CSV table of C-alpha atoms in Angstrom, one decimal:
chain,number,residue,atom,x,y,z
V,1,UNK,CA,0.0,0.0,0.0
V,2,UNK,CA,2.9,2.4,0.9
V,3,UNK,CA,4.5,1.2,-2.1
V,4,UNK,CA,1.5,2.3,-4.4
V,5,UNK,CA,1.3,5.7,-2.7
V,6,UNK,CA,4.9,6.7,-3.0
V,7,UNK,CA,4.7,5.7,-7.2
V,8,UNK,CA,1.2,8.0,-7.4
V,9,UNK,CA,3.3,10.9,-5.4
V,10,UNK,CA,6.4,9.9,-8.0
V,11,UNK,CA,3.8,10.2,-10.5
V,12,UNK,CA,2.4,13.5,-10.4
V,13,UNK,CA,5.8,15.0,-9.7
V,14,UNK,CA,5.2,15.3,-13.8
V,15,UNK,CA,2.6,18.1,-13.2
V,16,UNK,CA,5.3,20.4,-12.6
V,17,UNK,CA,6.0,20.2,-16.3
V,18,UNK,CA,2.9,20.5,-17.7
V,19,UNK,CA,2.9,23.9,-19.2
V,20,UNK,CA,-0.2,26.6,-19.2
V,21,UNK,CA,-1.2,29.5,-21.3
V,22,UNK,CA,-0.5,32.4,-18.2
V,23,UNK,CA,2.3,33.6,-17.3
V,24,UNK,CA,4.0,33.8,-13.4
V,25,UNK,CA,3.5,37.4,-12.1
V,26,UNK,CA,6.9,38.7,-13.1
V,27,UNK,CA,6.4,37.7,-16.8
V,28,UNK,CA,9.7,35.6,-17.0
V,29,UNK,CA,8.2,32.3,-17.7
V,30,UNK,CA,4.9,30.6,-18.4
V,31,UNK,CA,3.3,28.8,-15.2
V,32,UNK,CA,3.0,25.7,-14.6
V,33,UNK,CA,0.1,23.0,-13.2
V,34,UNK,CA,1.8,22.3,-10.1
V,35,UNK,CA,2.8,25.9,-9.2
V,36,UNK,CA,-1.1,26.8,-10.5
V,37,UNK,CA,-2.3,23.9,-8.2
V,38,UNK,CA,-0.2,25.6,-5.0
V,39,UNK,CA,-1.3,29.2,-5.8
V,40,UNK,CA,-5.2,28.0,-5.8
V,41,UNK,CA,-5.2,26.3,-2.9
V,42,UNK,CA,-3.6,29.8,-1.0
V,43,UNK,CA,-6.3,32.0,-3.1
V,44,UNK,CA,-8.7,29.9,-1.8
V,45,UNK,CA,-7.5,29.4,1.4
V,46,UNK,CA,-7.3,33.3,1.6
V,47,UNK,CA,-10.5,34.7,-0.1
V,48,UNK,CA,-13.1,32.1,2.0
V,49,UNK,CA,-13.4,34.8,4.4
V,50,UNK,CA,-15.6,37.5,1.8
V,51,UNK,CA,-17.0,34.2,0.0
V,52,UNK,CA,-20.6,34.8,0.1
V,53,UNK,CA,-21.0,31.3,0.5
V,54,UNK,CA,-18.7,30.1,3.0
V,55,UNK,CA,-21.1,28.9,5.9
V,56,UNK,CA,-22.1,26.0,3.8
V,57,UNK,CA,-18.9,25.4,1.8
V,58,UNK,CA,-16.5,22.8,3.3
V,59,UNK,CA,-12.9,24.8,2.3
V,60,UNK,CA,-10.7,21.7,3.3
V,61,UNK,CA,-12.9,19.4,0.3
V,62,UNK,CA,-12.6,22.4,-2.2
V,63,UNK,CA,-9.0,22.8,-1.5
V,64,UNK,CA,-8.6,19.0,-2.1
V,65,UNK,CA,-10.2,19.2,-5.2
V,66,UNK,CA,-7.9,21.7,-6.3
V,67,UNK,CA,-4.5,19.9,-5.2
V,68,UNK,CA,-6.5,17.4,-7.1
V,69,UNK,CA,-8.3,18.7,-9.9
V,70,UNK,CA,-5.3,19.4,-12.6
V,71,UNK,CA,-3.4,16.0,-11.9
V,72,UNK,CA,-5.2,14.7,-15.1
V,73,UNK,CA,-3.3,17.1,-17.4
V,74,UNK,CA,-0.4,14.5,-16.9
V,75,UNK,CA,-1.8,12.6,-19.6
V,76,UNK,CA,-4.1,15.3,-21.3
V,77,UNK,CA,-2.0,17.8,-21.2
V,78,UNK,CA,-3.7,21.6,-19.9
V,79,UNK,CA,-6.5,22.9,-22.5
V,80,UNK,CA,-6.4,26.1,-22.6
V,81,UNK,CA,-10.1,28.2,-20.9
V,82,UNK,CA,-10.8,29.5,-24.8
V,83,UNK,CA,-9.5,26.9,-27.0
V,84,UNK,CA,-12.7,25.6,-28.3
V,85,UNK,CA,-12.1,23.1,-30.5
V,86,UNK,CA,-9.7,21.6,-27.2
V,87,UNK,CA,-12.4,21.2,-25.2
V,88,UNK,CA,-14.2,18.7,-27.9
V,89,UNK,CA,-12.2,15.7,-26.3
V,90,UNK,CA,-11.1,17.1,-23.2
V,91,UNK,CA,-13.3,14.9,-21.4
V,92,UNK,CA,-12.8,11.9,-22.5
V,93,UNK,CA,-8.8,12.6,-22.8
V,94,UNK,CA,-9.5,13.3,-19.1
V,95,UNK,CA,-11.4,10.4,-18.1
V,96,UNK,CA,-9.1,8.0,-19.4
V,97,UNK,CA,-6.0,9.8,-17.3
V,98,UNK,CA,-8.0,9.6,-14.4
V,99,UNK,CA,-8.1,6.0,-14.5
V,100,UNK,CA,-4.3,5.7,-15.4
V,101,UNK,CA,-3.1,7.8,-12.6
V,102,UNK,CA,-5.4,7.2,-9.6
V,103,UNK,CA,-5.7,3.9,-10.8
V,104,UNK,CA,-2.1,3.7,-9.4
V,105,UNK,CA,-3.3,4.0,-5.6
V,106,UNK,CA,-4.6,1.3,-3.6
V,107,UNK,CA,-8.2,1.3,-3.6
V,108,UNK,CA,-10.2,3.5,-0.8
V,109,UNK,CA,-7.9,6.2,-1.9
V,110,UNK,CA,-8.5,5.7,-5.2
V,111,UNK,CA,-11.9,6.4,-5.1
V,112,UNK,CA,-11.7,9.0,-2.8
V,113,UNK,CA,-9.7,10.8,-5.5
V,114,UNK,CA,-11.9,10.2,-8.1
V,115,UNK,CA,-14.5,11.0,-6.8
V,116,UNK,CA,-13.4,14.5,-5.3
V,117,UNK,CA,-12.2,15.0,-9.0
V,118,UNK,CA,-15.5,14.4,-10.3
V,119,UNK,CA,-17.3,16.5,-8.1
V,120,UNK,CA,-14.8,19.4,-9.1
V,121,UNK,CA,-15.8,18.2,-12.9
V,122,UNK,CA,-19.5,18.4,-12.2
V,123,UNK,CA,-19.2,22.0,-10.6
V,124,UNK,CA,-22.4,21.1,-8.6
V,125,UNK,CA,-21.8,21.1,-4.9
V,126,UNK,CA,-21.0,24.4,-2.8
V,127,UNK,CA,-16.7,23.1,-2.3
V,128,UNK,CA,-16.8,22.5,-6.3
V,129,UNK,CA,-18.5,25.7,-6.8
V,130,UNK,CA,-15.7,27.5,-4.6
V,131,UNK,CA,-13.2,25.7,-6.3
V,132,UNK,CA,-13.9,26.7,-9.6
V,133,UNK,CA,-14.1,30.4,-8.8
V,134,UNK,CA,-10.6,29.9,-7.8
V,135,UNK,CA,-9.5,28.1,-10.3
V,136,UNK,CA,-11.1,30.8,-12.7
V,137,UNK,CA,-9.8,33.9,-11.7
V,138,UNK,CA,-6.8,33.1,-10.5
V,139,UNK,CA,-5.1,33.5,-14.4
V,140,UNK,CA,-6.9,36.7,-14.5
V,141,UNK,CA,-5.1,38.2,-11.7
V,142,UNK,CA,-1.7,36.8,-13.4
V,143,UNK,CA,-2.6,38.2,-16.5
V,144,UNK,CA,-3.4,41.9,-15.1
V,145,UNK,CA,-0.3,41.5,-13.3
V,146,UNK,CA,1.6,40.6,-16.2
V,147,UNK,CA,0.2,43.7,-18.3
V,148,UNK,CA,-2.0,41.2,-20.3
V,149,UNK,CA,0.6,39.3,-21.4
V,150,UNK,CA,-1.8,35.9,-22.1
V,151,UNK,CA,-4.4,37.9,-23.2
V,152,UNK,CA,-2.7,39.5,-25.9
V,153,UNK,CA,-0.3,36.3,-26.8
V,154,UNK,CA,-4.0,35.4,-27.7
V,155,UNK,CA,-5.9,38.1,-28.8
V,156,UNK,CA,-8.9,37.5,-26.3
V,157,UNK,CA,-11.7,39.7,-26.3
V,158,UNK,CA,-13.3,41.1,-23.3
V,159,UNK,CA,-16.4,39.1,-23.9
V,160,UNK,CA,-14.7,35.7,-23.9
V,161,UNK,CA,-13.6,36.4,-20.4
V,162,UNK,CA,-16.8,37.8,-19.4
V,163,UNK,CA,-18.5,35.5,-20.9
V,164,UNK,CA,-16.3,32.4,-19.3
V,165,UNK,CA,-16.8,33.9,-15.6
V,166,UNK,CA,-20.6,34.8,-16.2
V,167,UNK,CA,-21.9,32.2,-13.9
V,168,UNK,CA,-19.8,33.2,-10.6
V,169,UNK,CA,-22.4,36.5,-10.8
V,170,UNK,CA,-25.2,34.9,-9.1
V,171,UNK,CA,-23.1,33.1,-6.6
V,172,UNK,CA,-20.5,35.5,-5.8
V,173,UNK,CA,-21.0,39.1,-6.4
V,174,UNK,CA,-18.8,40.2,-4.2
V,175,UNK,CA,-15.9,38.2,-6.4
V,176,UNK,CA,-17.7,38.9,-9.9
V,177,UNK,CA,-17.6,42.5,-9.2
V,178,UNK,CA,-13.5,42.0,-9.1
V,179,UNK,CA,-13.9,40.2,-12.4
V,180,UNK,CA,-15.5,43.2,-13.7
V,181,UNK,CA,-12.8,45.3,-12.4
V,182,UNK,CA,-9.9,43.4,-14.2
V,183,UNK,CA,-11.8,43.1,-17.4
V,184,UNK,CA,-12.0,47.2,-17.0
V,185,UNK,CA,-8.6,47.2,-16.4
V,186,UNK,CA,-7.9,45.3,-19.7
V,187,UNK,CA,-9.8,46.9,-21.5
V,188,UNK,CA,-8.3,50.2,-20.4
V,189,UNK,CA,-4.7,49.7,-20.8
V,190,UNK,CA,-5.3,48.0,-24.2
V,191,UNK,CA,-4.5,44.3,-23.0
V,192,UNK,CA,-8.1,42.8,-24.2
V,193,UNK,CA,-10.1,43.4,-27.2
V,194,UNK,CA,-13.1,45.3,-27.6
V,195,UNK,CA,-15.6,44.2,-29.2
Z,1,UNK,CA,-10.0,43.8,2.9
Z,2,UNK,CA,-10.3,42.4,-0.3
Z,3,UNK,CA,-7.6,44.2,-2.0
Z,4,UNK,CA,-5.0,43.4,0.7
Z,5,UNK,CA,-5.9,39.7,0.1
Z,6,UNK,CA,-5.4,39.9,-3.5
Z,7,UNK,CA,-2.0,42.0,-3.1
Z,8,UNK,CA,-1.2,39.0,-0.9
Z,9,UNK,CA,-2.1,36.4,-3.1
Z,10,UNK,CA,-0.4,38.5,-6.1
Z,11,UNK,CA,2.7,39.1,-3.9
Z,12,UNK,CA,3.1,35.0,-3.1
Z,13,UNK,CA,3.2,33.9,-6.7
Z,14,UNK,CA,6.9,34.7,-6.2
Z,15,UNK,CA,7.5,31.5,-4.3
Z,16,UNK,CA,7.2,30.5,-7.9
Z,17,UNK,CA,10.8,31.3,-8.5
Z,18,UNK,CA,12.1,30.5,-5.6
Z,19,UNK,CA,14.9,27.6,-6.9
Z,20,UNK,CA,15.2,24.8,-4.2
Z,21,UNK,CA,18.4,22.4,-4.6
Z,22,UNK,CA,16.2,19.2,-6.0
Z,23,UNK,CA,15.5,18.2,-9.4
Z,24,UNK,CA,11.6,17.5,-10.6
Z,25,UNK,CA,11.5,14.0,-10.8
Z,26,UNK,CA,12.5,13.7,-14.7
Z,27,UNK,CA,15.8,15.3,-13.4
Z,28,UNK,CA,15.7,18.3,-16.1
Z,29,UNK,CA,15.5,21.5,-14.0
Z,30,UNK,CA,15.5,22.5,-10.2
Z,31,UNK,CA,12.5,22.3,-8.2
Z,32,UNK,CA,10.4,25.4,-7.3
Z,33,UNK,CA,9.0,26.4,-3.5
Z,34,UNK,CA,5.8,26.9,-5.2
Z,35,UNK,CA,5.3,23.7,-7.4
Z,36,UNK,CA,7.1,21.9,-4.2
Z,37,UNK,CA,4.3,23.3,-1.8
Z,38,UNK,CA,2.0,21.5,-4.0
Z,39,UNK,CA,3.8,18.4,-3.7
Z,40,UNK,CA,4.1,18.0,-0.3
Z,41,UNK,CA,0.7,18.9,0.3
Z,42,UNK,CA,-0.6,16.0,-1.7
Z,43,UNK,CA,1.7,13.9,-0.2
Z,44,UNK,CA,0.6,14.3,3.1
Z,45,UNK,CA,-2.9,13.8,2.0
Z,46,UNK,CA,-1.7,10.5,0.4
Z,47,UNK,CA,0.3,9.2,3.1
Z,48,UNK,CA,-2.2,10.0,6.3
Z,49,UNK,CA,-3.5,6.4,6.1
Z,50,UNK,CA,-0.3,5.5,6.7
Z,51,UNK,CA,0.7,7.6,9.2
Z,52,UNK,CA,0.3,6.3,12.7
Z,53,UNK,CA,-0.8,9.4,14.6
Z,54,UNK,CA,-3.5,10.1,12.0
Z,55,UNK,CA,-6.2,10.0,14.7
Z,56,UNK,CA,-4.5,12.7,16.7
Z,57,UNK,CA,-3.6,15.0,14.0
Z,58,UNK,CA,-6.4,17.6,12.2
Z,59,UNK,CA,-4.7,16.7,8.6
Z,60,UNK,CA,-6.0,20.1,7.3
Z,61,UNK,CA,-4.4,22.1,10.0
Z,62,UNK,CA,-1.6,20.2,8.6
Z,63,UNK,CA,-2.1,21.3,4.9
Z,64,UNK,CA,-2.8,24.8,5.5
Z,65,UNK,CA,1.2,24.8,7.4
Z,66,UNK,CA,2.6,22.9,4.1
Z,67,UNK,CA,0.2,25.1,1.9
Z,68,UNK,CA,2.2,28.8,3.9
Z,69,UNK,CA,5.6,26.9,5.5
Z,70,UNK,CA,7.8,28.3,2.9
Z,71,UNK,CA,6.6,31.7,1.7
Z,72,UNK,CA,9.0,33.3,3.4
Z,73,UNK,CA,11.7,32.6,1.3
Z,74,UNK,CA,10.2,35.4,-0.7
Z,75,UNK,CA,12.5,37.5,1.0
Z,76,UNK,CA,14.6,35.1,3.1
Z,77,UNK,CA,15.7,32.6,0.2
Z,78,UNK,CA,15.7,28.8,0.3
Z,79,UNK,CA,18.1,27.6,2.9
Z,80,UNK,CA,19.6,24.5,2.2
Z,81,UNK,CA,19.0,21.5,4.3
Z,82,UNK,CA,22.3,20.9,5.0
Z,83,UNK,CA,24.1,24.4,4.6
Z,84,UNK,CA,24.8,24.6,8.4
Z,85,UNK,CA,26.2,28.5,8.3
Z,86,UNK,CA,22.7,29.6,6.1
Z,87,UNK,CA,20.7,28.0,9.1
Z,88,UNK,CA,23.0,30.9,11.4
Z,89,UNK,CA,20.6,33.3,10.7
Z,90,UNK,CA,17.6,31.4,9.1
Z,91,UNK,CA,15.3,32.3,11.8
Z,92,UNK,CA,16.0,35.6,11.8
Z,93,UNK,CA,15.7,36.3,7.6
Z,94,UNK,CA,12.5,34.4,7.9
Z,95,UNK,CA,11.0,36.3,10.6
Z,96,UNK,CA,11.3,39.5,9.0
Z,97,UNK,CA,10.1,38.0,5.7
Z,98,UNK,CA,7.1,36.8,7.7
Z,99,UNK,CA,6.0,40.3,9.3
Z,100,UNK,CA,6.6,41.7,5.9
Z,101,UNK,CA,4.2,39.2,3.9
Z,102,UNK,CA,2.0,38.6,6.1
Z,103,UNK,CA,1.4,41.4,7.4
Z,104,UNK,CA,-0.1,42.8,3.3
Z,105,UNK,CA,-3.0,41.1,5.0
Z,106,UNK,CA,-6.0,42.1,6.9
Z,107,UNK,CA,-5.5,41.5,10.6
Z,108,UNK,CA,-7.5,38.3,11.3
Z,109,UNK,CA,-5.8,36.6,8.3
Z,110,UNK,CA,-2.8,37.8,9.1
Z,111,UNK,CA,-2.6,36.6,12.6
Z,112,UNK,CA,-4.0,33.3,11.9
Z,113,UNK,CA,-1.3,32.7,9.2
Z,114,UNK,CA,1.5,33.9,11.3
Z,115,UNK,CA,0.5,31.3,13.9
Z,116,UNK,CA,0.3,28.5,11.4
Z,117,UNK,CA,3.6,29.7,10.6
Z,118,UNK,CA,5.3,29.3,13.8
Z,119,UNK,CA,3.6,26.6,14.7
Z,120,UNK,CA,5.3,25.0,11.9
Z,121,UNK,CA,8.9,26.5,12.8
Z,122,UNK,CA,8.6,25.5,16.7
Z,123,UNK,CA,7.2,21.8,15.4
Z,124,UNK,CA,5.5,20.4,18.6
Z,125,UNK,CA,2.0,19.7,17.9
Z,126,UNK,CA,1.6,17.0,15.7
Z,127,UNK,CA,-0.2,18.8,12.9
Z,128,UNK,CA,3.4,20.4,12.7
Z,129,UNK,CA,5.1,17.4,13.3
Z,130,UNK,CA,3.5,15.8,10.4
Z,131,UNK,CA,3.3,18.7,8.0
Z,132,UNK,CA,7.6,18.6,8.8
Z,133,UNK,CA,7.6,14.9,8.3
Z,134,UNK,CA,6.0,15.1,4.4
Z,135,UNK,CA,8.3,18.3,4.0
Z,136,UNK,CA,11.4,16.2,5.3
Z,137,UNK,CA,10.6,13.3,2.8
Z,138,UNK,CA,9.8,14.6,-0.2
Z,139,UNK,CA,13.3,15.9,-1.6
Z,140,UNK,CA,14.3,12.2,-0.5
Z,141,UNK,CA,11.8,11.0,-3.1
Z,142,UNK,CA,12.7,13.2,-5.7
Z,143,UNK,CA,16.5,12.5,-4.8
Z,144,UNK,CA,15.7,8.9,-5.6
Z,145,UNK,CA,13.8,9.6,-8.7
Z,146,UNK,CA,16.5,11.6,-9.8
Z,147,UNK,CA,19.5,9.2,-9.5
Z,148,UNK,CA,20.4,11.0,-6.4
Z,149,UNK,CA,21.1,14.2,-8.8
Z,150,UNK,CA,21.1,16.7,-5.8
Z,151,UNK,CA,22.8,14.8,-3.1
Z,152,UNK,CA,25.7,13.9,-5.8
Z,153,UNK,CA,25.8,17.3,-6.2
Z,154,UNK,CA,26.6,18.2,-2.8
Z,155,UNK,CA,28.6,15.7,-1.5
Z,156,UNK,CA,26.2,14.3,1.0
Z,157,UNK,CA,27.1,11.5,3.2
Z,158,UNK,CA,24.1,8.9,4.0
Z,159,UNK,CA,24.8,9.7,7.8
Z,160,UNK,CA,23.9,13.5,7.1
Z,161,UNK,CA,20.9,12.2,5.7
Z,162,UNK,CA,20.1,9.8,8.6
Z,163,UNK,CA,20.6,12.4,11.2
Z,164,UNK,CA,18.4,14.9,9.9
Z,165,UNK,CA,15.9,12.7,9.6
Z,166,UNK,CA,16.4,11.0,13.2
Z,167,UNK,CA,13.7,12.4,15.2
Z,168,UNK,CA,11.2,10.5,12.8
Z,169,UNK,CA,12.0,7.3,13.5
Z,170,UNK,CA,10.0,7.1,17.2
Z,171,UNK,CA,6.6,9.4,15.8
Z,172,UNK,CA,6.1,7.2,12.7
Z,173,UNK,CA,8.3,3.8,12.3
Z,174,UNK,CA,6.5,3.3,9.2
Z,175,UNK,CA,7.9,5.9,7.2
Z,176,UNK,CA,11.4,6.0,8.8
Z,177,UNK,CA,11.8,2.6,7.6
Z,178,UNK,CA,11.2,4.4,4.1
Z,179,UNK,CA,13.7,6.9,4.9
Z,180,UNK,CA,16.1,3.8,5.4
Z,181,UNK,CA,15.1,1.8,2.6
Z,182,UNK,CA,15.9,5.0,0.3
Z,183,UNK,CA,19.4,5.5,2.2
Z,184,UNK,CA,20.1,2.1,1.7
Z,185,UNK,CA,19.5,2.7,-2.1
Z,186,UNK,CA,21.5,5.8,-2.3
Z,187,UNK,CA,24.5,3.9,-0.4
Z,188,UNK,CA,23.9,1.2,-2.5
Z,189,UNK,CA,23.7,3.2,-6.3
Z,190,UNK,CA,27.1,5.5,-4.9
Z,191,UNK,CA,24.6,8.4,-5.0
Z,192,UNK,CA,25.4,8.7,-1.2
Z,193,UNK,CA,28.8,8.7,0.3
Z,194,UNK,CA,29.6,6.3,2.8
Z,195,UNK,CA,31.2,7.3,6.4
């Protein structure tokens, strides 16, 4: 059993070369999923306090969804939040390095795993919820630190991100409103398109 | 409020450069204190079955410790585990660093952080004590991994390695006998010198 868990932790070691779009706040270098997967679980630790929601949101289970939720990418690799036609397979790429890589635990924490990153998938429950707002906006504070430099790399419009993040309205104004902000900001300074 | 949190949150994305002296498991760059925070924070989620003092330790007190231990080194730089004149003044460099970051947040956050901190630095209770475990154990994985790429490096003996990782052996027999298995291999490979 120990044995199983050290090769999983061996395993996903491998996230920390898996490559996203955003870059870390001083611009030298892209980010990766590992790094990503530390800074969300901070944010999240951090903002719970002015989360609307937080009486009936269990942090520790969102933040183990996010230490979780980007181990798949070992195998899918990251697909980028506006690449469309990367999204057509992303699930079932996914799925398939979900079994692969829990698959290498013994078995109740196998499922535990799976099923925490399922429940992040399904964006149902209040921790997934939380989880994804994290996970959302924490590129789009690296980008306006970064003076756009994602968001121009890729020529996103101000819709696209508005459009991506319209759903946390309704359950977090207080966070959508910062949203808003940073999409003002981009637009401003020229670092997203107008439409 | 919410500001301050996000200046903190912007601010720590700096650990992200912070260069430790382990290699990521495929052995082709130095580890991060960002992507490493990650690491051992799934680790010790992984390995709490194992652990024997699991039912006396709040494993998310112990997270939240791994998820903050080293974001001082902001300011106060990685201090290797076996540079004896860097640990001179460790506490010292980290204690600024730690009013300094910290304190970019609001109070209540602030103080609670700080404390998790320390209470991480002193390592009595046993969240601390297994939050230091995981963070003891990890570059000893990755050392393995690695064909002991970072201990070659240095020159380190397999007694070095014993002794710093003593005080393990009475709180959890189970994973010092890891600890000795992967000294063994290291003594074994030539990837640590012998006495």
């Amino acid at each position: 059993m120990f044995t199983d868990m050290l090769n999983f932790i061996k395993e996903v070691d491998k996230l920390k070369i898996i490559e996203r779009r955003t870059y870390v706040s001083d611009g030298s270098r892209r980010e990766n999923s590992g790094e990503h997967s530390w800074h969300v679980c901070v944010m999240a630790m951090t903002l719970f306090e002015v989360y609307e929601r937080r009486e009936k949101t269990d942090l520790f289970t969102s933040i183990q969804m996010l230490l979780l939720h980007d181990i798949v990418e070992i195998d899918a690799g990251d697909t980028y939040a506006f690449d469309v036609s990367g999204y057509e397979d992303k699930r079932e790429r996914e799925v398939r390095a979900a079994e692969r890589i829990f698959g290498l635990l013994p078995e109740g924490t196998r499922n535990k795993y799976r099923s925490l990153w399922e429940e992040f998938e399904e964006g149902e429950t209040n921790e997934a919820l939380y989880a994804s707002i994290v996970d959302h906006i924490q590129p789009l504070l690296l980008n306006v630190s970064t003076e756009g430099k994602s968001w121009l790399e890729h020529k996103i419009h101000a819709h696209q991100v508005l459009n991506r993040n319209q759903w946390i309205k309704d359950i977090s104004p207080r966070i959508y409103s910062q949203i808003s902000e940073w999409v003002g900001i981009g637009i401003e300074k020229g670092w997203l398109m107008e439409d």
